[in-house]
mmCIF file of C-alpha atoms in Angstrom:
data_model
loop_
_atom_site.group_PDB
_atom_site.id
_atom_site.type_symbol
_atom_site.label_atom_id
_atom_site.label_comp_id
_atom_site.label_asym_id
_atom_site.label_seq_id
_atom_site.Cartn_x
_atom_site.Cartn_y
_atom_site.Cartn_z
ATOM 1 C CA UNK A 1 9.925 -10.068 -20.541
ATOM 2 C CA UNK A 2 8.118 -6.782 -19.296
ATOM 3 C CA UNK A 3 10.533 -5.047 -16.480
ATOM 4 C CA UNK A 4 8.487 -3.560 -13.537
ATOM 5 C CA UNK A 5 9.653 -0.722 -10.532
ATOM 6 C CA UNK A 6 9.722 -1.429 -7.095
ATOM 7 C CA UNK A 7 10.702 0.908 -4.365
ATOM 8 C CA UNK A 8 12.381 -0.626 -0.802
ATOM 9 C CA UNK A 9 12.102 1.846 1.897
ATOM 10 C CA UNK A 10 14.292 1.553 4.891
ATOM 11 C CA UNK A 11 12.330 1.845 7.911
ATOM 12 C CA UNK A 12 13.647 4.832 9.910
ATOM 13 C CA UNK A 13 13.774 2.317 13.373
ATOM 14 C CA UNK A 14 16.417 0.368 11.149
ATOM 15 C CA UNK A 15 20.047 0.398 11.402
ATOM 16 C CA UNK A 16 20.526 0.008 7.494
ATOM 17 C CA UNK A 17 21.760 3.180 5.086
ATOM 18 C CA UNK A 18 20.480 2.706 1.166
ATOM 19 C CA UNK A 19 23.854 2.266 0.605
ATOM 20 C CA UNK A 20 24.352 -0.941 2.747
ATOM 21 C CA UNK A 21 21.471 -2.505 1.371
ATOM 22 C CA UNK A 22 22.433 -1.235 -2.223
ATOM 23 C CA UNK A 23 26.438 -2.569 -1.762
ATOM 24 C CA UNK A 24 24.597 -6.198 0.025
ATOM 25 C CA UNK A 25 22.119 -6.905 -3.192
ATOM 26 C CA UNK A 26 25.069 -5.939 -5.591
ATOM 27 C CA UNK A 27 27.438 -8.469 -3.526
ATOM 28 C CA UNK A 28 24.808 -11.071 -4.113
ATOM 29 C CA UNK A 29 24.205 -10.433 -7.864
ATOM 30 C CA UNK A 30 20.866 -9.346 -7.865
ATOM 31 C CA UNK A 31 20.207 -9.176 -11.869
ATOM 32 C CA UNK A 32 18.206 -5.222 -11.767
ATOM 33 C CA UNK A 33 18.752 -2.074 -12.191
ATOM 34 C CA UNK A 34 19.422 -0.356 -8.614
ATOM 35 C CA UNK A 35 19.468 3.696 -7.896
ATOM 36 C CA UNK A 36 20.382 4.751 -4.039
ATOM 37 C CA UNK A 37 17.742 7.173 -3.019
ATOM 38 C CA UNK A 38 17.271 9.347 0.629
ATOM 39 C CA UNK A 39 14.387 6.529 1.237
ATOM 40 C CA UNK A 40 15.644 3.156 0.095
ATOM 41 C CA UNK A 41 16.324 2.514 -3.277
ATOM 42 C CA UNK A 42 14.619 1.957 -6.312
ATOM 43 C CA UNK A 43 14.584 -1.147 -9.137
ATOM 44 C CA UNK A 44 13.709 -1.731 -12.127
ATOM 45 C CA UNK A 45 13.885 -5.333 -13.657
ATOM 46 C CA UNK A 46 11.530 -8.614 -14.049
ATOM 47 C CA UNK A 47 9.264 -9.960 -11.658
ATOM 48 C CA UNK A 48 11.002 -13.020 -11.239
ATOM 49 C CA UNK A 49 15.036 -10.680 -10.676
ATOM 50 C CA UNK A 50 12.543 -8.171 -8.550
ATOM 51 C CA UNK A 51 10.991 -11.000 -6.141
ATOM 52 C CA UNK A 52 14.461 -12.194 -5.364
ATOM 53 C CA UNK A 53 16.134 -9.018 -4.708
ATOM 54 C CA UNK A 54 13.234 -8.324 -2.234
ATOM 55 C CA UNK A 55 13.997 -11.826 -0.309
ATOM 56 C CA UNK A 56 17.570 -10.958 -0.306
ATOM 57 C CA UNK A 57 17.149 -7.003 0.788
ATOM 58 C CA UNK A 58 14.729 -8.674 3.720
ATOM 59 C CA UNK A 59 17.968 -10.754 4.963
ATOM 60 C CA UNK A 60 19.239 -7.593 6.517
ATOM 61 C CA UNK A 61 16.175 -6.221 8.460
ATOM 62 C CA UNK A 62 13.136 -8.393 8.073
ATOM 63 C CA UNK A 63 11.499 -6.369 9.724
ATOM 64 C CA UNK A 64 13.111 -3.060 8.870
ATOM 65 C CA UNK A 65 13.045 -3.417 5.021
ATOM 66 C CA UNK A 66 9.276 -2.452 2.647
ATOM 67 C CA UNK A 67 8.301 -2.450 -0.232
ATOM 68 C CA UNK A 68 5.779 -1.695 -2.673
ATOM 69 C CA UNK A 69 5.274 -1.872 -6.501
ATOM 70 C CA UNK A 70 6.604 1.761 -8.432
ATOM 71 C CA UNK A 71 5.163 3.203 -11.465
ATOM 72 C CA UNK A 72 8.140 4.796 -13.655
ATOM 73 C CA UNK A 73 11.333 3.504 -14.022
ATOM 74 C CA UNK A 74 14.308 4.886 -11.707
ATOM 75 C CA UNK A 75 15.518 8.605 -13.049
ATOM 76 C CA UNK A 76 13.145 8.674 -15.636
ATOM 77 C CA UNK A 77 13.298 12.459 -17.355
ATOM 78 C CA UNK A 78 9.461 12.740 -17.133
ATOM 79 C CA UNK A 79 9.415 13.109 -13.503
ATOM 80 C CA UNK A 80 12.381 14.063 -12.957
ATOM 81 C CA UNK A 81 12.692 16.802 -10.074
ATOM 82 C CA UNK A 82 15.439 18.174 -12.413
ATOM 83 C CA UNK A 83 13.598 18.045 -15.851
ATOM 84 C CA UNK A 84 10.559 19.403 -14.004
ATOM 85 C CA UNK A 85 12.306 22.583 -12.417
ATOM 86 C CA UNK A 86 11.548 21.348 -8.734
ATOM 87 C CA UNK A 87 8.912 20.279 -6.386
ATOM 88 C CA UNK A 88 8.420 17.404 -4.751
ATOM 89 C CA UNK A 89 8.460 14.168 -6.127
ATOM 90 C CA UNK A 90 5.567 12.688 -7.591
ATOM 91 C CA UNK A 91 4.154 10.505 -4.520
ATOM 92 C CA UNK A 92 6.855 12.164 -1.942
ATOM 93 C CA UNK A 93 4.329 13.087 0.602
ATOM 94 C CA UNK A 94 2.540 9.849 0.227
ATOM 95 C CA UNK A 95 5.692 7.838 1.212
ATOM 96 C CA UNK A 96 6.774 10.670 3.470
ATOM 97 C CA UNK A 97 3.629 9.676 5.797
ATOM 98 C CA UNK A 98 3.906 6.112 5.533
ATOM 99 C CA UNK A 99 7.873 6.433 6.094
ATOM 100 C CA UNK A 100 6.336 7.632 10.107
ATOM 101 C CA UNK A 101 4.375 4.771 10.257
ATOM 102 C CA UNK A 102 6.769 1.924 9.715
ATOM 103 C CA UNK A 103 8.812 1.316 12.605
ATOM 104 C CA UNK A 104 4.915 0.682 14.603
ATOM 105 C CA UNK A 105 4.384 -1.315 11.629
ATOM 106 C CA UNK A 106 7.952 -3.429 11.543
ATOM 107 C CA UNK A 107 7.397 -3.856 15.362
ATOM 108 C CA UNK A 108 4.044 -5.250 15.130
ATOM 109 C CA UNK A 109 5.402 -7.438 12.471
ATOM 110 C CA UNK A 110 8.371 -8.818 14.587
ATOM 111 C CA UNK A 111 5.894 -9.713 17.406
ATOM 112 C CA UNK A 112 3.065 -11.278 15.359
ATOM 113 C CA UNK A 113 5.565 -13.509 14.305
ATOM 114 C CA UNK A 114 7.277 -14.415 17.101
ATOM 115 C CA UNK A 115 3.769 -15.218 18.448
ATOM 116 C CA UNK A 116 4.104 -12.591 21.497
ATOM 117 C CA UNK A 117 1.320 -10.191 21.932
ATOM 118 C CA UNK A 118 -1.046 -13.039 21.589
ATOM 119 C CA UNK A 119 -2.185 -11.733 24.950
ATOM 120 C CA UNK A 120 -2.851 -8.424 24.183
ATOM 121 C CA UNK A 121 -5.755 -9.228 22.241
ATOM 122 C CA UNK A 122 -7.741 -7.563 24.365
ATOM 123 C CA UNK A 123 -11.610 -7.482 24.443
ATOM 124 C CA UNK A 124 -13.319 -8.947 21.623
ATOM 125 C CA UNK A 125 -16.324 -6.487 20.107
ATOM 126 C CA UNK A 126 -19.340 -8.259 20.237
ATOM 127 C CA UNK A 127 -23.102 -7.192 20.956
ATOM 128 C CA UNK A 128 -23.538 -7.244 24.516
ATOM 129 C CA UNK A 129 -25.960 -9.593 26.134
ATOM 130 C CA UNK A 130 -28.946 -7.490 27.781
ATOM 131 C CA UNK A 131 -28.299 -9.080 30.906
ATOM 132 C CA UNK A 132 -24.304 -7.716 31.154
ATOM 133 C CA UNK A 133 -25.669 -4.277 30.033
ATOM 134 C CA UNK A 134 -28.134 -4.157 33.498
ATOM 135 C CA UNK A 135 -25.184 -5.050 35.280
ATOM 136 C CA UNK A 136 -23.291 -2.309 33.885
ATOM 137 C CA UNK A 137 -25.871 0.034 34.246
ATOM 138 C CA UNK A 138 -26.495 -0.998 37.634
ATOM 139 C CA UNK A 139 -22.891 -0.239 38.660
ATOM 140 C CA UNK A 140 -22.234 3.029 36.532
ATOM 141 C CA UNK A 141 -25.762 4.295 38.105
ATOM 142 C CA UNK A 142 -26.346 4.091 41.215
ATOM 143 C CA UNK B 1 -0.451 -8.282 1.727
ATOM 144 C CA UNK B 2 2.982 -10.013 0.139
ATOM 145 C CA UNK B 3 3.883 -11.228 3.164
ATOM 146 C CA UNK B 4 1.148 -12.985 4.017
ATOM 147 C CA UNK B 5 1.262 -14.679 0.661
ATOM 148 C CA UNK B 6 -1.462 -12.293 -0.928
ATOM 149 C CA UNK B 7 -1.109 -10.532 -4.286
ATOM 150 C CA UNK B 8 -1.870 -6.789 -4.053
ATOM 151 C CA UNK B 9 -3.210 -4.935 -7.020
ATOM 152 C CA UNK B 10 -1.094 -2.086 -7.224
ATOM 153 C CA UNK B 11 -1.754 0.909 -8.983
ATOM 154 C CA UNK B 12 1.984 1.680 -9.489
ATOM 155 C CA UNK B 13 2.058 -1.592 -11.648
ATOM 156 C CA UNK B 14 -0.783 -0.337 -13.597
ATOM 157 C CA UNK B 15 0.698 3.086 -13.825
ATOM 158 C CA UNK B 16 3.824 1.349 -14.756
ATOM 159 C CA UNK B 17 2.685 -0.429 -17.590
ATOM 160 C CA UNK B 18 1.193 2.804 -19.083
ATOM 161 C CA UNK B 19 4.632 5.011 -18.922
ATOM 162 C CA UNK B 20 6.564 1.739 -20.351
ATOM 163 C CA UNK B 21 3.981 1.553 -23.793
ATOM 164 C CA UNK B 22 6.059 3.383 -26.543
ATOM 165 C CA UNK B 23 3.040 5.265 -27.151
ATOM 166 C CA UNK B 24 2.352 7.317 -24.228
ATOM 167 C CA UNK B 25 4.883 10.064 -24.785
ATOM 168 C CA UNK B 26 2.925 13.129 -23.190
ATOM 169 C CA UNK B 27 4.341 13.686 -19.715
ATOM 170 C CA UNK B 28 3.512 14.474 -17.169
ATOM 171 C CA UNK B 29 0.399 12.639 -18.502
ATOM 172 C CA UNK B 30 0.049 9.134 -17.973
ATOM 173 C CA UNK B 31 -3.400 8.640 -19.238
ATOM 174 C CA UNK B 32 -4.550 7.385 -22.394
ATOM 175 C CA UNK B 33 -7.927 8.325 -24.056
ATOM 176 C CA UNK B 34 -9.020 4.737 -23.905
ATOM 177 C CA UNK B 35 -8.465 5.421 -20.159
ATOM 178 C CA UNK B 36 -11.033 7.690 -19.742
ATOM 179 C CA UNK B 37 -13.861 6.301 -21.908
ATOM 180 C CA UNK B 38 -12.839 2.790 -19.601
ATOM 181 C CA UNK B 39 -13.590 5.127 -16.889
ATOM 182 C CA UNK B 40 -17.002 6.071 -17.918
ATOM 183 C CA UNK B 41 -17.792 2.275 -16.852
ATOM 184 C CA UNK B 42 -17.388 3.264 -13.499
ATOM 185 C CA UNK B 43 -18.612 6.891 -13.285
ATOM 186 C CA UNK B 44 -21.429 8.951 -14.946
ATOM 187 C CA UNK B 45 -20.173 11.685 -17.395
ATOM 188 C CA UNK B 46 -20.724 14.790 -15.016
ATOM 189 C CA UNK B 47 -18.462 13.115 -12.751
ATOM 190 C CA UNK B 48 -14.895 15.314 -12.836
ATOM 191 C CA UNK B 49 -12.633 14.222 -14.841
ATOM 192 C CA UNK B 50 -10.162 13.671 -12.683
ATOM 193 C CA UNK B 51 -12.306 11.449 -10.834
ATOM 194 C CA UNK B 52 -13.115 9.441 -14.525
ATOM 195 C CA UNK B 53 -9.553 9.550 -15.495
ATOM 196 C CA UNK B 54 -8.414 7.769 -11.985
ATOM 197 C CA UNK B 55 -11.659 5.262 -12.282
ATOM 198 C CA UNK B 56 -10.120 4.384 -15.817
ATOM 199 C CA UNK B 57 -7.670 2.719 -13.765
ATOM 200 C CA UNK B 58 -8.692 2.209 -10.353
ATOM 201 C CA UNK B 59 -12.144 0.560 -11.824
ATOM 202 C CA UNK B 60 -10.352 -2.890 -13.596
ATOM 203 C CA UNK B 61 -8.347 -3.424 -10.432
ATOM 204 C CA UNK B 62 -11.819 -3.265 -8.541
ATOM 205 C CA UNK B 63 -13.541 -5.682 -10.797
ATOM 206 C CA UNK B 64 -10.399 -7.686 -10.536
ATOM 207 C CA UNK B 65 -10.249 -8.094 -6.840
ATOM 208 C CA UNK B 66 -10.958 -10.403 -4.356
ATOM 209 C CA UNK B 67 -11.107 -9.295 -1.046
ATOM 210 C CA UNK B 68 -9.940 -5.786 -0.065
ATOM 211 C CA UNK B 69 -8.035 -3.859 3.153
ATOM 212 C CA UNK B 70 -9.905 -0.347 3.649
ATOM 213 C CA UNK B 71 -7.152 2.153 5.310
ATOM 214 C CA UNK B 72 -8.823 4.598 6.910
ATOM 215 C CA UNK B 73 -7.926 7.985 8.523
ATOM 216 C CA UNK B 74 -5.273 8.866 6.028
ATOM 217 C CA UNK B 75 -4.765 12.837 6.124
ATOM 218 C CA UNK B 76 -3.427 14.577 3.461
ATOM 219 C CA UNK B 77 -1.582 12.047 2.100
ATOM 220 C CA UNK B 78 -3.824 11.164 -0.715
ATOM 221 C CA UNK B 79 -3.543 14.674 -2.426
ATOM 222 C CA UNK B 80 -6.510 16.639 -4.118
ATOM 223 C CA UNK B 81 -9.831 16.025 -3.837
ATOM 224 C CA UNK B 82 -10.243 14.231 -7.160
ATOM 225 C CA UNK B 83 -8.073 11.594 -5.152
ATOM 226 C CA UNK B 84 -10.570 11.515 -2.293
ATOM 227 C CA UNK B 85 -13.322 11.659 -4.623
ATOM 228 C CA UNK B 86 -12.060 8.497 -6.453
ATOM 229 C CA UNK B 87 -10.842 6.690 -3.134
ATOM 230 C CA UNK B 88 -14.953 7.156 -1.991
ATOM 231 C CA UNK B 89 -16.115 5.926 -5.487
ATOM 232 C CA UNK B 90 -13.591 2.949 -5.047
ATOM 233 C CA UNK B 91 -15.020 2.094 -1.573
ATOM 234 C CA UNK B 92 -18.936 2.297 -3.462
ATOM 235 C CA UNK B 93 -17.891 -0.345 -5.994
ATOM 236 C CA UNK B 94 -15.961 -2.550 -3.491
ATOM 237 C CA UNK B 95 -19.073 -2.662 -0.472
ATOM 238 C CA UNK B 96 -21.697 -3.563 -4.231
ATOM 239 C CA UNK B 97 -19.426 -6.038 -5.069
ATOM 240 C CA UNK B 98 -19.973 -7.827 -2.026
ATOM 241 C CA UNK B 99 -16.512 -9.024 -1.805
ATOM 242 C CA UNK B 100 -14.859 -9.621 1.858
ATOM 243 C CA UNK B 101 -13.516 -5.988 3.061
ATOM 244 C CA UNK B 102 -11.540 -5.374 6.306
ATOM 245 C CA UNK B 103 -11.581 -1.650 7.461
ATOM 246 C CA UNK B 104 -8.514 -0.215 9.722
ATOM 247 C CA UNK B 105 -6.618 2.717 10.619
ATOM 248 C CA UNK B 106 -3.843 4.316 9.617
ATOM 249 C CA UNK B 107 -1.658 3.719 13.474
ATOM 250 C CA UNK B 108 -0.448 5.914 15.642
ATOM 251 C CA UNK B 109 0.664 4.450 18.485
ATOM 252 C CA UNK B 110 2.534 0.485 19.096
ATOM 253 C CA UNK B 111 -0.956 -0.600 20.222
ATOM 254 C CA UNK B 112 -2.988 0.029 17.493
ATOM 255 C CA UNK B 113 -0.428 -0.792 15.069
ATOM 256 C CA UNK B 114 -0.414 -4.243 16.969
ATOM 257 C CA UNK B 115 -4.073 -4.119 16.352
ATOM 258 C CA UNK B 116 -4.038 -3.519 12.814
ATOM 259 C CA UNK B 117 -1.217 -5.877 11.779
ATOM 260 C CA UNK B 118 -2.800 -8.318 13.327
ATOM 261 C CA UNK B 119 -6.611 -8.027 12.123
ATOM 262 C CA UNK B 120 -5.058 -7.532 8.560
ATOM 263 C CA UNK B 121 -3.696 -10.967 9.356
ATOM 264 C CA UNK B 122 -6.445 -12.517 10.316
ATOM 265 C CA UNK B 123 -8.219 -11.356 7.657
ATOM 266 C CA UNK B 124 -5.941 -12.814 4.793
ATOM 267 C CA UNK B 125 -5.502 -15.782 7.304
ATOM 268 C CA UNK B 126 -9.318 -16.352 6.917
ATOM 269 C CA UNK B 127 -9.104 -15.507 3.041
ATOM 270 C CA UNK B 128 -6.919 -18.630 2.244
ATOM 271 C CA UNK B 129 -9.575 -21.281 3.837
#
């Protein structure tokens, strides 16, 4: 079976430390290769091992916990910052940006689910009927 | 995308299929030459080669997809130019193919994050009927 990457970043609005989430998917016997990182951790196993350790990581922080798919395995020596002689990671800044993003993004989330914010939705965008724009323009003109 | 019950085509699973083949063993390469002839497919030979080297890749997962989420307003974070080149080229093939494409922004504050979570819901929502 081919083994992929995956790399779980903690949100920075969550409460969890790579190392909680690393000691709760080895308590549960998650069958993949785990390494703790500053972000989250990375894995390396099969789809089907990979997909489950995701569902059990989210049982922390549902909201809290991402993920996306990662090219080379976990300390591989061809981009390693230590084989390399420095400099950022390949893809640091990348993640580094969207790292700001997610606790906006695991809020939104938490309410879309819930169902709140339904009211927010605000205006919808729409060509405006000819007769609204006069009455617009007769207000913002005098 | 995954948690709305959507595959994503990722190009760290591509990338990661590359690095794993025995026969890629010239770091910090991770193209093939089979890459960049697939690449002329997508771009004309005077294109940079950075740009034909990422449409090697980039290109199957476009002819591949579906439907497709446009982030927009991304600062530096997609590198060089050759990256921005290739993102604009990807966008090209994407609006031909006539596939259904939402367009949002990267957030910056709770309410347009609200807003973008949920249009990108919507939009794979309306994908599954």
């Amino acid at each position: 079976m081919r083994k992929e990457g995956r790399i779980l970043v903690i949100s920075p609005g969550s409460g969890l430390t790579p190392e909680a989430l690393c000691r709760h998917l080895v308590e549960r016997g998650v069958k993949v290769g785990l390494k703790e990182t500053c972000f989250g951790l990375v894995l390396e196993g099969e789809e089907e091992a990979l997909r489950g350790a995701l569902e059990k990581a989210r049982e922390l922080d549902r909201y809290g916990v991402f993920s996306k798919p990662r090219g080379y395995p976990p300390g591989d020596p061809r981009i390693c910052r230590a084989s390399k002689g420095g400099s950022p990671r390949m893809g640091f800044h990348f993640l580094d940006y969207e790292l700001e993003k997610l606790p906006l993004i695991g809020e939104a989330l938490r309410e879309l689910e819930e169902g709140r914010g339904a009211e927010l939705k605000g205006e919808e965008r729409r060509k405006l009927p000819l007769g609204e724009l006069k009455q617009v323009l007769a207000e913002e003109v005098p | 995308m995954e948690r709305f019950g959507h595959t994503p085509l990722s190009l760290g699973r591509e990338i990661g299929e590359r690095v794993r083949d025995p026969g890629l063993d010239n770091p910090p390469l991770n193209l093939t030459e089979e890459d960049l002839v697939r690449g002329l497919r997508y771009v004309s030979i005077e294109a940079p080669s950075g740009v034909r080297g990422r449409m090697g890749v980039l290109g199957p997962l476009v002819d591949q997809a579906e439907a497709a989420v446009v982030v927009r307003n991304t600062a530096y974070a997609f590198g060089c130019s050759g990256c921005f080149r290739a993102g604009l080229q990807v966008l090209y093939l994407l609006r031909r193919k006539g596939i259904p494409i939402l367009e949002v922004e990267y957030p910056s504050t709770r309410e347009e994050a609200r807003g973008m979570v949920r249009r990108i819901a919507e939009f794979l929502g309306g994908l599954k009927g």
